[in-house]
PDB file of C-alpha atoms in Angstrom:
ATOM      1  CA  MET A   1       0.000   0.000   0.000  1.00  0.00           C
ATOM      2  CA  GLY A   2       1.304   3.446  -0.785  1.00  0.00           C
ATOM      3  CA  GLY A   3       1.088   6.451  -3.044  1.00  0.00           C
ATOM      4  CA  GLN A   4       2.209   7.800  -6.350  1.00  0.00           C
ATOM      5  CA  TYR A   5       2.472  11.109  -8.167  1.00  0.00           C
ATOM      6  CA  LEU A   6       0.400  11.088 -11.339  1.00  0.00           C
ATOM      7  CA  CYS A   7       0.026  14.752 -12.123  1.00  0.00           C
ATOM      8  CA  LYS A   8      -0.069  18.195 -10.589  1.00  0.00           C
ATOM      9  CA  ALA A   9      -2.996  20.586 -10.279  1.00  0.00           C
ATOM     10  CA  ASP A  10      -3.021  24.170  -9.015  1.00  0.00           C
ATOM     11  CA  ARG A  11      -4.706  24.888  -5.711  1.00  0.00           C
ATOM     12  CA  CYS A  12      -7.822  27.059  -5.561  1.00  0.00           C
ATOM     13  CA  SER A  13      -7.710  30.656  -4.354  1.00  0.00           C
ATOM     14  CA  SER A  14      -7.759  31.492  -0.653  1.00  0.00           C
ATOM     15  CA  ALA A  15     -11.339  32.775  -0.901  1.00  0.00           C
ATOM     16  CA  GLU A  16     -12.509  29.578  -2.565  1.00  0.00           C
ATOM     17  CA  GLU A  17     -10.544  27.536  -0.054  1.00  0.00           C
ATOM     18  CA  SER A  18     -12.165  29.346   2.861  1.00  0.00           C
ATOM     19  CA  GLU A  19     -15.614  28.591   1.489  1.00  0.00           C
ATOM     20  CA  THR A  20     -14.937  24.933   0.775  1.00  0.00           C
ATOM     21  CA  THR A  21     -13.336  24.458   4.178  1.00  0.00           C
ATOM     22  CA  LYS A  22     -16.655  25.406   5.747  1.00  0.00           C
ATOM     23  CA  ARG A  23     -18.340  22.607   3.795  1.00  0.00           C
ATOM     24  CA  ARG A  24     -15.937  19.760   4.466  1.00  0.00           C
ATOM     25  CA  GLU A  25     -12.916  20.679   6.534  1.00  0.00           C
ATOM     26  CA  GLY A  26      -9.616  19.151   5.568  1.00  0.00           C
ATOM     27  CA  ASP A  27     -10.613  17.445   2.293  1.00  0.00           C
ATOM     28  CA  ILE A  28      -8.277  18.108  -0.639  1.00  0.00           C
ATOM     29  CA  ARG A  29     -11.040  17.322  -3.120  1.00  0.00           C
ATOM     30  CA  ASP A  30     -13.046  20.388  -2.126  1.00  0.00           C
ATOM     31  CA  CYS A  31     -10.314  22.682  -3.454  1.00  0.00           C
ATOM     32  CA  LEU A  32     -10.147  21.065  -6.900  1.00  0.00           C
ATOM     33  CA  ARG A  33     -12.017  22.393  -9.929  1.00  0.00           C
ATOM     34  CA  PRO A  34     -12.473  20.899 -13.410  1.00  0.00           C
ATOM     35  CA  SER A  35     -11.089  24.174 -14.773  1.00  0.00           C
ATOM     36  CA  ASP A  36      -7.801  23.835 -12.852  1.00  0.00           C
ATOM     37  CA  PRO A  37      -4.778  23.323 -15.147  1.00  0.00           C
ATOM     38  CA  VAL A  38      -3.279  19.835 -14.984  1.00  0.00           C
ATOM     39  CA  ASP A  39       0.260  18.848 -15.957  1.00  0.00           C
ATOM     40  CA  ILE A  40       1.153  15.186 -16.463  1.00  0.00           C
ATOM     41  CA  VAL A  41       4.517  14.812 -14.735  1.00  0.00           C
ATOM     42  CA  TRP A  42       4.988  11.103 -15.468  1.00  0.00           C
ATOM     43  CA  PRO A  43       3.197   8.999 -18.111  1.00  0.00           C
ATOM     44  CA  LEU A  44      -0.025   7.489 -16.791  1.00  0.00           C
ATOM     45  CA  SER A  45      -0.144   3.706 -16.680  1.00  0.00           C
ATOM     46  CA  SER A  46      -2.666   1.768 -18.747  1.00  0.00           C
ATOM     47  CA  THR A  47      -4.425   0.788 -15.509  1.00  0.00           C
ATOM     48  CA  VAL A  48      -4.947   4.412 -14.500  1.00  0.00           C
ATOM     49  CA  LEU A  49      -5.945   5.448 -18.026  1.00  0.00           C
ATOM     50  CA  GLY A  50      -8.541   2.692 -18.008  1.00  0.00           C
ATOM     51  CA  LEU A  51      -9.994   3.982 -14.751  1.00  0.00           C
ATOM     52  CA  LEU A  52     -10.149   7.524 -16.113  1.00  0.00           C
ATOM     53  CA  GLU A  53     -11.927   6.314 -19.256  1.00  0.00           C
ATOM     54  CA  GLU A  54     -14.559   4.514 -17.204  1.00  0.00           C
ATOM     55  CA  THR A  55     -15.073   7.010 -14.421  1.00  0.00           C
ATOM     56  CA  SER A  56     -17.224   9.687 -16.076  1.00  0.00           C
ATOM     57  CA  GLN A  57     -20.163   9.661 -18.443  1.00  0.00           C
ATOM     58  CA  ILE A  58     -20.235  13.437 -18.883  1.00  0.00           C
ATOM     59  CA  ALA A  59     -16.574  14.449 -19.256  1.00  0.00           C
ATOM     60  CA  GLU A  60     -14.932  14.944 -22.619  1.00  0.00           C
ATOM     61  CA  PRO A  61     -12.714  12.134 -23.920  1.00  0.00           C
ATOM     62  CA  LEU A  62      -9.051  12.092 -22.933  1.00  0.00           C
ATOM     63  CA  PRO A  63      -6.831  14.043 -23.005  1.00  0.00           C
ATOM     64  CA  ASP A  64      -9.105  17.142 -22.958  1.00  0.00           C
ATOM     65  CA  GLY A  65     -11.344  15.656 -20.300  1.00  0.00           C
ATOM     66  CA  LEU A  66      -8.488  14.741 -17.949  1.00  0.00           C
ATOM     67  CA  PRO A  67      -9.192  17.349 -15.204  1.00  0.00           C
ATOM     68  CA  GLN A  68     -12.897  16.448 -14.974  1.00  0.00           C
ATOM     69  CA  ARG A  69     -12.201  12.715 -15.057  1.00  0.00           C
ATOM     70  CA  MET A  70      -9.511  12.998 -12.387  1.00  0.00           C
ATOM     71  CA  LEU A  71     -11.856  14.952 -10.163  1.00  0.00           C
ATOM     72  CA  ASP A  72     -14.711  12.491 -10.666  1.00  0.00           C
ATOM     73  CA  LEU A  73     -12.383   9.586  -9.871  1.00  0.00           C
ATOM     74  CA  VAL A  74     -11.087  10.930  -6.554  1.00  0.00           C
ATOM     75  CA  ARG A  75     -14.521  12.205  -5.507  1.00  0.00           C
ATOM     76  CA  THR A  76     -15.910   8.683  -5.704  1.00  0.00           C
ATOM     77  CA  SER A  77     -12.858   7.025  -4.148  1.00  0.00           C
ATOM     78  CA  GLU A  78     -12.487   5.757  -0.605  1.00  0.00           C
ATOM     79  CA  VAL A  79     -10.189   7.777   1.658  1.00  0.00           C
ATOM     80  CA  ILE A  80      -7.833   5.279   3.295  1.00  0.00           C
ATOM     81  CA  TRP A  81      -5.398   7.773   4.853  1.00  0.00           C
ATOM     82  CA  LYS A  82      -5.427  11.457   5.683  1.00  0.00           C
ATOM     83  CA  SER A  83      -2.598  13.689   6.879  1.00  0.00           C
ATOM     84  CA  PRO A  84      -2.968  15.110  10.391  1.00  0.00           C
ATOM     85  CA  VAL A  85      -1.890  18.411   8.830  1.00  0.00           C
ATOM     86  CA  LEU A  86      -5.051  19.927   7.405  1.00  0.00           C
ATOM     87  CA  ASP A  87      -5.435  19.651   3.635  1.00  0.00           C
ATOM     88  CA  GLN A  88      -1.859  18.497   3.002  1.00  0.00           C
ATOM     89  CA  MET A  89      -2.100  14.870   1.896  1.00  0.00           C
ATOM     90  CA  MET A  90      -4.682  12.161   1.300  1.00  0.00           C
ATOM     91  CA  VAL A  91      -4.504   8.610  -0.025  1.00  0.00           C
ATOM     92  CA  PHE A  92      -7.410   7.306  -2.100  1.00  0.00           C
ATOM     93  CA  LYS A  93      -8.332   3.749  -2.993  1.00  0.00           C
ATOM     94  CA  CYS A  94      -9.560   4.305  -6.543  1.00  0.00           C
ATOM     95  CA  ASP A  95     -10.168   0.672  -7.456  1.00  0.00           C
ATOM     96  CA  THR A  96      -9.657  -2.786  -6.005  1.00  0.00           C
ATOM     97  CA  ASP A  97      -5.960  -2.660  -6.898  1.00  0.00           C
ATOM     98  CA  VAL A  98      -5.093   1.014  -7.439  1.00  0.00           C
ATOM     99  CA  VAL A  99      -4.161   3.584  -4.805  1.00  0.00           C
ATOM    100  CA  VAL A 100      -3.369   7.250  -5.473  1.00  0.00           C
ATOM    101  CA  LYS A 101      -1.582   9.670  -3.160  1.00  0.00           C
ATOM    102  CA  ALA A 102      -2.614  13.332  -3.425  1.00  0.00           C
ATOM    103  CA  ILE A 103      -0.307  16.039  -2.042  1.00  0.00           C
ATOM    104  CA  TRP A 104      -0.468  19.821  -2.126  1.00  0.00           C
ATOM    105  CA  CYS A 105       2.439  21.955  -3.273  1.00  0.00           C
ATOM    106  CA  VAL A 106       4.670  19.162  -4.545  1.00  0.00           C
ATOM    107  CA  ASP A 107       8.001  20.712  -5.536  1.00  0.00           C
ATOM    108  CA  ASP A 108      10.041  17.547  -5.155  1.00  0.00           C
ATOM    109  CA  ASP A 109       9.744  14.174  -6.868  1.00  0.00           C
ATOM    110  CA  THR A 110      12.090  12.206  -4.601  1.00  0.00           C
ATOM    111  CA  GLU A 111       9.497   9.645  -3.546  1.00  0.00           C
ATOM    112  CA  TYR A 112       8.419   8.899  -7.099  1.00  0.00           C
ATOM    113  CA  THR A 113      11.925   8.719  -8.551  1.00  0.00           C
ATOM    114  CA  THR A 114      12.963   6.443  -5.682  1.00  0.00           C
ATOM    115  CA  LEU A 115      10.074   4.073  -6.408  1.00  0.00           C
ATOM    116  CA  GLN A 116      11.141   3.964 -10.045  1.00  0.00           C
ATOM    117  CA  TYR A 117      14.751   3.381  -9.020  1.00  0.00           C
ATOM    118  CA  LEU A 118      13.897   0.550  -6.633  1.00  0.00           C
ATOM    119  CA  GLU A 119      11.645  -1.113  -9.184  1.00  0.00           C
ATOM    120  CA  CYS A 120      14.631  -1.215 -11.536  1.00  0.00           C
ATOM    121  CA  HIS A 121      17.521  -1.917  -9.141  1.00  0.00           C
ATOM    122  CA  LYS A 122      15.944  -3.705  -6.163  1.00  0.00           C
ATOM    123  CA  PRO A 123      12.491  -5.024  -7.128  1.00  0.00           C
ATOM    124  CA  ASP A 124      12.464  -7.354  -4.108  1.00  0.00           C
ATOM    125  CA  ILE A 125      12.320  -4.401  -1.697  1.00  0.00           C
ATOM    126  CA  PRO A 126       8.672  -4.241  -0.490  1.00  0.00           C
ATOM    127  CA  ALA A 127       7.966  -0.717  -1.715  1.00  0.00           C
ATOM    128  CA  PRO A 128       4.973   0.633  -3.678  1.00  0.00           C
ATOM    129  CA  ARG A 129       5.166   0.430  -7.458  1.00  0.00           C
ATOM    130  CA  PRO A 130       4.642   3.663  -9.396  1.00  0.00           C
ATOM    131  CA  LEU A 131       1.583   4.121 -11.620  1.00  0.00           C
ATOM    132  CA  GLY A 132      -0.396   0.974 -11.150  1.00  0.00           C
ATOM    133  CA  TYR A 133       1.038  -1.064  -8.294  1.00  0.00           C
ATOM    134  CA  THR A 134      -1.226  -3.531  -6.522  1.00  0.00           C
ATOM    135  CA  TYR A 135      -3.253  -2.514  -3.498  1.00  0.00           C
ATOM    136  CA  LYS A 136      -3.007  -5.094  -0.705  1.00  0.00           C
ATOM    137  CA  PRO A 137      -5.129  -4.743   2.419  1.00  0.00           C
ATOM    138  CA  SER A 138      -2.661  -4.417   5.303  1.00  0.00           C
ATOM    139  CA  THR A 139      -2.311  -2.625   8.585  1.00  0.00           C
ATOM    140  CA  THR A 140       0.434  -0.375   9.810  1.00  0.00           C
ATOM    141  CA  LEU A 141       2.898  -1.691  12.337  1.00  0.00           C
ATOM    142  CA  ALA A 142       1.949   1.225  14.601  1.00  0.00           C
ATOM    143  CA  THR A 143      -1.563  -0.206  14.938  1.00  0.00           C
ATOM    144  CA  VAL A 144      -0.548  -3.670  16.132  1.00  0.00           C
ATOM    145  CA  TRP A 145       2.816  -3.045  17.827  1.00  0.00           C
ATOM    146  CA  PRO A 146       1.348  -2.417  21.317  1.00  0.00           C
ATOM    147  CA  GLN A 147      -0.380  -5.832  21.240  1.00  0.00           C
ATOM    148  CA  MET A 148       2.707  -7.782  20.114  1.00  0.00           C
ATOM    149  CA  ASP A 149       4.776  -9.851  22.522  1.00  0.00           C
ATOM    150  CA  ASN A 150       8.573  -9.655  22.576  1.00  0.00           C
ATOM    151  CA  ASP A 151       9.019 -12.655  20.278  1.00  0.00           C
ATOM    152  CA  GLN A 152       6.771 -11.069  17.652  1.00  0.00           C
ATOM    153  CA  LYS A 153       8.601  -7.769  17.962  1.00  0.00           C
ATOM    154  CA  ALA A 154      11.935  -9.526  17.576  1.00  0.00           C
ATOM    155  CA  SER A 155      10.612 -11.236  14.440  1.00  0.00           C
ATOM    156  CA  ILE A 156       9.637  -7.866  12.953  1.00  0.00           C
ATOM    157  CA  ARG A 157      13.083  -6.514  13.844  1.00  0.00           C
ATOM    158  CA  ASP A 158      14.776  -9.429  12.088  1.00  0.00           C
ATOM    159  CA  GLN A 159      12.602  -9.081   8.980  1.00  0.00           C
ATOM    160  CA  LEU A 160      13.324  -5.367   8.794  1.00  0.00           C
ATOM    161  CA  GLY A 161      17.006  -6.114   9.254  1.00  0.00           C
ATOM    162  CA  VAL A 162      16.994  -8.258   6.112  1.00  0.00           C
ATOM    163  CA  ILE A 163      15.073  -5.620   4.148  1.00  0.00           C
ATOM    164  CA  MET A 164      17.254  -2.730   5.281  1.00  0.00           C
ATOM    165  CA  SER A 165      20.497  -4.640   4.686  1.00  0.00           C
ATOM    166  CA  ASN A 166      19.280  -5.396   1.177  1.00  0.00           C
ATOM    167  CA  LEU A 167      18.412  -1.742   0.617  1.00  0.00           C
ATOM    168  CA  ARG A 168      21.798  -0.592   1.909  1.00  0.00           C
ATOM    169  CA  SER A 169      23.565  -2.989  -0.457  1.00  0.00           C
ATOM    170  CA  ILE A 170      22.621  -0.891  -3.500  1.00  0.00           C
ATOM    171  CA  PRO A 171      25.969   0.309  -4.897  1.00  0.00           C
ATOM    172  CA  TYR A 172      26.831   3.989  -4.607  1.00  0.00           C
ATOM    173  CA  THR A 173      28.885   5.509  -7.412  1.00  0.00           C
ATOM    174  CA  ASP A 174      31.818   7.435  -5.949  1.00  0.00           C
ATOM    175  CA  GLY A 175      31.595  11.140  -6.660  1.00  0.00           C
ATOM    176  CA  SER A 176      27.902  11.167  -7.507  1.00  0.00           C
ATOM    177  CA  ALA A 177      25.604  13.568  -5.667  1.00  0.00           C
ATOM    178  CA  LEU A 178      24.192  12.449  -2.334  1.00  0.00           C
ATOM    179  CA  GLY A 179      20.469  12.559  -1.630  1.00  0.00           C
ATOM    180  CA  GLY A 180      17.705  11.793  -4.114  1.00  0.00           C
ATOM    181  CA  VAL A 181      18.569   9.469  -6.992  1.00  0.00           C
ATOM    182  CA  ALA A 182      17.461  11.984  -9.627  1.00  0.00           C
ATOM    183  CA  GLY A 183      19.505  14.889  -8.294  1.00  0.00           C
ATOM    184  CA  GLU A 184      16.912  16.220  -5.843  1.00  0.00           C
ATOM    185  CA  GLY A 185      19.649  16.931  -3.299  1.00  0.00           C
ATOM    186  CA  CYS A 186      19.957  16.184   0.420  1.00  0.00           C
ATOM    187  CA  LYS A 187      17.294  16.794   3.044  1.00  0.00           C
ATOM    188  CA  ASP A 188      17.562  17.340   6.774  1.00  0.00           C
ATOM    189  CA  ILE A 189      14.217  17.175   8.535  1.00  0.00           C
ATOM    190  CA  ARG A 190      13.907  18.051  12.187  1.00  0.00           C
ATOM    191  CA  ARG A 191      11.252  20.509  13.259  1.00  0.00           C
ATOM    192  CA  HIS A 192      11.452  21.897   9.739  1.00  0.00           C
ATOM    193  CA  LEU A 193      12.699  20.548   6.437  1.00  0.00           C
ATOM    194  CA  ARG A 194      15.902  21.905   4.908  1.00  0.00           C
ATOM    195  CA  LYS A 195      17.206  21.069   1.446  1.00  0.00           C
ATOM    196  CA  SER A 196      20.735  21.432   0.157  1.00  0.00           C
ATOM    197  CA  GLU A 197      21.152  24.268  -2.326  1.00  0.00           C
ATOM    198  CA  LYS A 198      24.043  22.686  -4.226  1.00  0.00           C
ATOM    199  CA  PRO A 199      25.195  19.114  -4.937  1.00  0.00           C
ATOM    200  CA  ILE A 200      26.847  17.318  -2.009  1.00  0.00           C
ATOM    201  CA  ARG A 201      29.396  14.680  -3.000  1.00  0.00           C
ATOM    202  CA  SER A 202      31.194  13.667   0.196  1.00  0.00           C
ATOM    203  CA  LEU A 203      30.650  13.021   3.876  1.00  0.00           C
ATOM    204  CA  VAL A 204      32.586  16.191   4.753  1.00  0.00           C
ATOM    205  CA  GLU A 205      30.293  18.274   2.540  1.00  0.00           C
ATOM    206  CA  PHE A 206      27.261  16.563   4.066  1.00  0.00           C
ATOM    207  CA  GLU A 207      28.384  17.427   7.586  1.00  0.00           C
ATOM    208  CA  GLU A 208      28.922  21.033   6.502  1.00  0.00           C
ATOM    209  CA  PHE A 209      25.333  21.008   5.262  1.00  0.00           C
ATOM    210  CA  LEU A 210      24.120  19.825   8.678  1.00  0.00           C
ATOM    211  CA  PHE A 211      26.131  22.581  10.377  1.00  0.00           C
ATOM    212  CA  SER A 212      24.735  25.208   7.997  1.00  0.00           C
ATOM    213  CA  SER A 213      21.370  25.381   9.730  1.00  0.00           C
ATOM    214  CA  PRO A 214      20.067  28.896  10.452  1.00  0.00           C
ATOM    215  CA  HIS A 215      20.322  27.987  14.163  1.00  0.00           C
ATOM    216  CA  PRO A 216      23.495  25.894  14.591  1.00  0.00           C
ATOM    217  CA  GLY A 217      24.347  27.356  18.001  1.00  0.00           C
ATOM    218  CA  GLY A 218      27.043  29.792  19.053  1.00  0.00           C
ATOM    219  CA  GLN A 219      30.539  29.754  17.595  1.00  0.00           C
ATOM    220  CA  VAL A 220      32.092  28.061  20.643  1.00  0.00           C
ATOM    221  CA  PHE A 221      29.334  25.431  20.816  1.00  0.00           C
ATOM    222  CA  THR A 222      29.670  24.669  17.110  1.00  0.00           C
ATOM    223  CA  GLU A 223      33.463  24.493  17.202  1.00  0.00           C
ATOM    224  CA  LEU A 224      33.452  22.169  20.227  1.00  0.00           C
ATOM    225  CA  LEU A 225      30.934  19.924  18.493  1.00  0.00           C
ATOM    226  CA  ARG A 226      33.179  19.769  15.432  1.00  0.00           C
ATOM    227  CA  GLN A 227      36.146  18.792  17.621  1.00  0.00           C
ATOM    228  CA  LEU A 228      34.163  15.906  19.089  1.00  0.00           C
ATOM    229  CA  TYR A 229      33.566  14.336  15.689  1.00  0.00           C
ATOM    230  CA  PRO A 230      35.413  11.098  14.784  1.00  0.00           C
ATOM    231  CA  THR A 231      38.878  11.645  13.339  1.00  0.00           C
ATOM    232  CA  GLN A 232      38.347   9.266  10.398  1.00  0.00           C
ATOM    233  CA  PRO A 233      34.922  10.240   9.014  1.00  0.00           C
ATOM    234  CA  THR A 234      35.900   9.375   5.439  1.00  0.00           C
ATOM    235  CA  GLU A 235      35.775   5.667   6.339  1.00  0.00           C
ATOM    236  CA  MET A 236      32.001   5.928   6.638  1.00  0.00           C
ATOM    237  CA  LYS A 237      30.147   4.364   3.699  1.00  0.00           C
ATOM    238  CA  ILE A 238      27.448   5.993   1.605  1.00  0.00           C
ATOM    239  CA  VAL A 239      24.380   3.733   1.468  1.00  0.00           C
ATOM    240  CA  PHE A 240      20.810   3.867   0.232  1.00  0.00           C
ATOM    241  CA  THR A 241      18.609   5.192   3.014  1.00  0.00           C
ATOM    242  CA  HIS A 242      14.840   5.161   3.556  1.00  0.00           C
ATOM    243  CA  GLY A 243      14.949   8.261   5.732  1.00  0.00           C
ATOM    244  CA  ASP A 244      11.690   7.877   7.663  1.00  0.00           C
ATOM    245  CA  LEU A 245      11.511   4.327   9.002  1.00  0.00           C
ATOM    246  CA  ARG A 246       8.929   4.150  11.782  1.00  0.00           C
ATOM    247  CA  PRO A 247       5.884   1.988  12.566  1.00  0.00           C
ATOM    248  CA  ASP A 248       3.470   4.356  10.794  1.00  0.00           C
ATOM    249  CA  ASN A 249       5.393   3.788   7.547  1.00  0.00           C
ATOM    250  CA  ILE A 250       5.635  -0.002   7.780  1.00  0.00           C
ATOM    251  CA  THR A 251       2.786  -2.309   6.760  1.00  0.00           C
ATOM    252  CA  VAL A 252       2.325  -5.804   8.138  1.00  0.00           C
ATOM    253  CA  ASP A 253      -0.038  -8.711   7.650  1.00  0.00           C
ATOM    254  CA  MET A 254      -0.637 -11.961   9.506  1.00  0.00           C
ATOM    255  CA  ASP A 255       0.203 -15.125   7.577  1.00  0.00           C
ATOM    256  CA  ASP A 256      -1.500 -18.525   7.702  1.00  0.00           C
ATOM    257  CA  CYS A 257       0.683 -19.508  10.666  1.00  0.00           C
ATOM    258  CA  ASN A 258      -0.471 -16.466  12.675  1.00  0.00           C
ATOM    259  CA  GLN A 259       2.909 -14.781  12.296  1.00  0.00           C
ATOM    260  CA  TRP A 260       3.232 -11.079  11.542  1.00  0.00           C
ATOM    261  CA  ILE A 261       4.970 -10.460   8.226  1.00  0.00           C
ATOM    262  CA  VAL A 262       6.365  -7.140   6.977  1.00  0.00           C
ATOM    263  CA  THR A 263       4.581  -6.422   3.683  1.00  0.00           C
ATOM    264  CA  GLY A 264       5.716  -2.925   2.767  1.00  0.00           C
ATOM    265  CA  LEU A 265       7.699   0.225   3.491  1.00  0.00           C
ATOM    266  CA  LEU A 266       5.894   3.474   2.736  1.00  0.00           C
ATOM    267  CA  VAL A 267       6.782   7.178   2.501  1.00  0.00           C
ATOM    268  CA  TRP A 268      10.052   7.436   0.564  1.00  0.00           C
ATOM    269  CA  GLU A 269      10.106  11.253   0.423  1.00  0.00           C
ATOM    270  CA  TYR A 270      13.386  11.508   2.361  1.00  0.00           C
ATOM    271  CA  SER A 271      15.166   8.595   0.706  1.00  0.00           C
ATOM    272  CA  GLY A 272      18.392   8.487  -1.267  1.00  0.00           C
ATOM    273  CA  PHE A 273      22.113   7.967  -0.809  1.00  0.00           C
ATOM    274  CA  TYR A 274      23.364   9.228   2.568  1.00  0.00           C
ATOM    275  CA  PRO A 275      26.158   8.423   5.051  1.00  0.00           C
ATOM    276  CA  GLU A 276      25.446   5.056   6.659  1.00  0.00           C
ATOM    277  CA  TYR A 277      24.745   6.556  10.104  1.00  0.00           C
ATOM    278  CA  CYS A 278      21.858   8.711   8.822  1.00  0.00           C
ATOM    279  CA  GLU A 279      19.208   6.001   9.079  1.00  0.00           C
ATOM    280  CA  ALA A 280      19.983   5.709  12.801  1.00  0.00           C
ATOM    281  CA  PHE A 281      19.412   9.465  13.139  1.00  0.00           C
ATOM    282  CA  LYS A 282      16.192   9.519  11.188  1.00  0.00           C
ATOM    283  CA  CYS A 283      14.492   6.432  12.600  1.00  0.00           C
ATOM    284  CA  THR A 284      14.774   8.014  16.062  1.00  0.00           C
ATOM    285  CA  ASN A 285      13.555  11.470  15.031  1.00  0.00           C
ATOM    286  CA  CYS A 286      10.370  11.016  17.064  1.00  0.00           C
ATOM    287  CA  LEU A 287      12.108   9.677  20.174  1.00  0.00           C
ATOM    288  CA  ALA A 288      11.527  12.020  23.110  1.00  0.00           C
ATOM    289  CA  PRO A 289      13.132  11.631  26.566  1.00  0.00           C
ATOM    290  CA  TYR A 290       9.889  10.494  28.180  1.00  0.00           C
ATOM    291  CA  LYS A 291       8.343   8.593  25.287  1.00  0.00           C
ATOM    292  CA  GLU A 292       7.653   5.020  26.445  1.00  0.00           C
ATOM    293  CA  ASP A 293       7.660   3.274  23.070  1.00  0.00           C
ATOM    294  CA  ASP A 294       9.816   0.155  22.984  1.00  0.00           C
ATOM    295  CA  TRP A 295       9.917   0.211  19.169  1.00  0.00           C
ATOM    296  CA  TYR A 296      13.238   1.997  19.608  1.00  0.00           C
ATOM    297  CA  LEU A 297      14.596  -1.019  21.505  1.00  0.00           C
ATOM    298  CA  PHE A 298      13.852  -3.314  18.552  1.00  0.00           C
ATOM    299  CA  LEU A 299      15.532  -1.417  15.729  1.00  0.00           C
ATOM    300  CA  PRO A 300      17.431  -3.631  13.265  1.00  0.00           C
ATOM    301  CA  ASP A 301      21.119  -3.871  14.102  1.00  0.00           C
ATOM    302  CA  CYS A 302      22.272  -2.459  10.757  1.00  0.00           C
ATOM    303  CA  ILE A 303      20.550   0.876  11.492  1.00  0.00           C
ATOM    304  CA  SER A 304      20.612   0.888  15.289  1.00  0.00           C
ATOM    305  CA  PRO A 305      22.038   3.871  17.191  1.00  0.00           C
ATOM    306  CA  LYS A 306      24.135   1.287  19.070  1.00  0.00           C
ATOM    307  CA  ARG A 307      26.125   0.712  15.889  1.00  0.00           C
ATOM    308  CA  TYR A 308      26.710   4.444  15.387  1.00  0.00           C
ATOM    309  CA  ALA A 309      26.654   5.579  19.021  1.00  0.00           C
ATOM    310  CA  HIS A 310      29.302   8.319  18.658  1.00  0.00           C
ATOM    311  CA  TRP A 311      27.630   9.891  15.626  1.00  0.00           C
ATOM    312  CA  TRP A 312      24.133   9.448  17.045  1.00  0.00           C
ATOM    313  CA  LEU A 313      24.915  11.107  20.382  1.00  0.00           C
ATOM    314  CA  LEU A 314      26.601  14.039  18.659  1.00  0.00           C
ATOM    315  CA  ASP A 315      23.570  14.523  16.451  1.00  0.00           C
ATOM    316  CA  ARG A 316      21.273  14.492  19.476  1.00  0.00           C
ATOM    317  CA  VAL A 317      23.357  17.313  20.942  1.00  0.00           C
ATOM    318  CA  ARG A 318      23.178  19.155  17.631  1.00  0.00           C
ATOM    319  CA  ASP A 319      19.449  18.497  17.449  1.00  0.00           C
ATOM    320  CA  ALA A 320      18.964  20.481  20.647  1.00  0.00           C
ATOM    321  CA  ARG A 321      20.026  23.564  18.677  1.00  0.00           C
ATOM    322  CA  VAL A 322      19.304  22.741  15.031  1.00  0.00           C
ATOM    323  CA  VAL A 323      15.538  23.103  15.078  1.00  0.00           C
TER     324      VAL A 323
END
């Protein structure tokens, strides 16, 4: 289960948005109009084209009738996920085997290009398939984790370890830009999202990017933090990174033997090639000092903070200022 970018449509005006919000708060569909311009960013699959052909009896034929047919399709679709941030993102089940992810203000195609890349280079990674992948009823790990016993949690950890080790085995070409596979650059998400403004091609340049936050701390604090960094950082590998691994972004299903099986990894917006310690940083982004969630005690070894303790602790210190 997951999402895909099919096309982009402009958002309605603030006045229109205010009016539609009164009718049905937080629903992206209420801000779409058949007259809105639509750009096809990636070719539509035959499955999606077939749905658009069938969905409306009043719209003009494709391609002229695309905006109306798109609107009719999502209006009649089941909402299977909705962003907690009002109006930002929704996932629609458009057919028995087609799911579409709708996002406002998309200025980055990292998730889509990653899905294409994985389909080509690592098709055995359980990620969504772009433009026509199969919808499989599943549940998120976050939903069932509290009811699992320690043996079940350890099984999930081991399964994720195999998946993540496989993902991290994708070869990185020395000298190529870090971050998104299509040149989208590096991202650092904490309280806010920052993107690199120029290509980053080494671990040293990546660390400079992390230190370039608008709020890195005072000069003495920053210099001391730099002095605490490992003396041989260049030995760190660059690996393919998911960037947002947490129970909400992992789907599971119970097999015939009543064992929980990992069926998918969702939300690849922050993925790409990064230093190998980055996954340990990012999978603990939501860990607060008093958060009693033992998920963090069952992280796969290959991405565990225990493996990168020095780097992880330094980043937690930096995180206190880089917000």
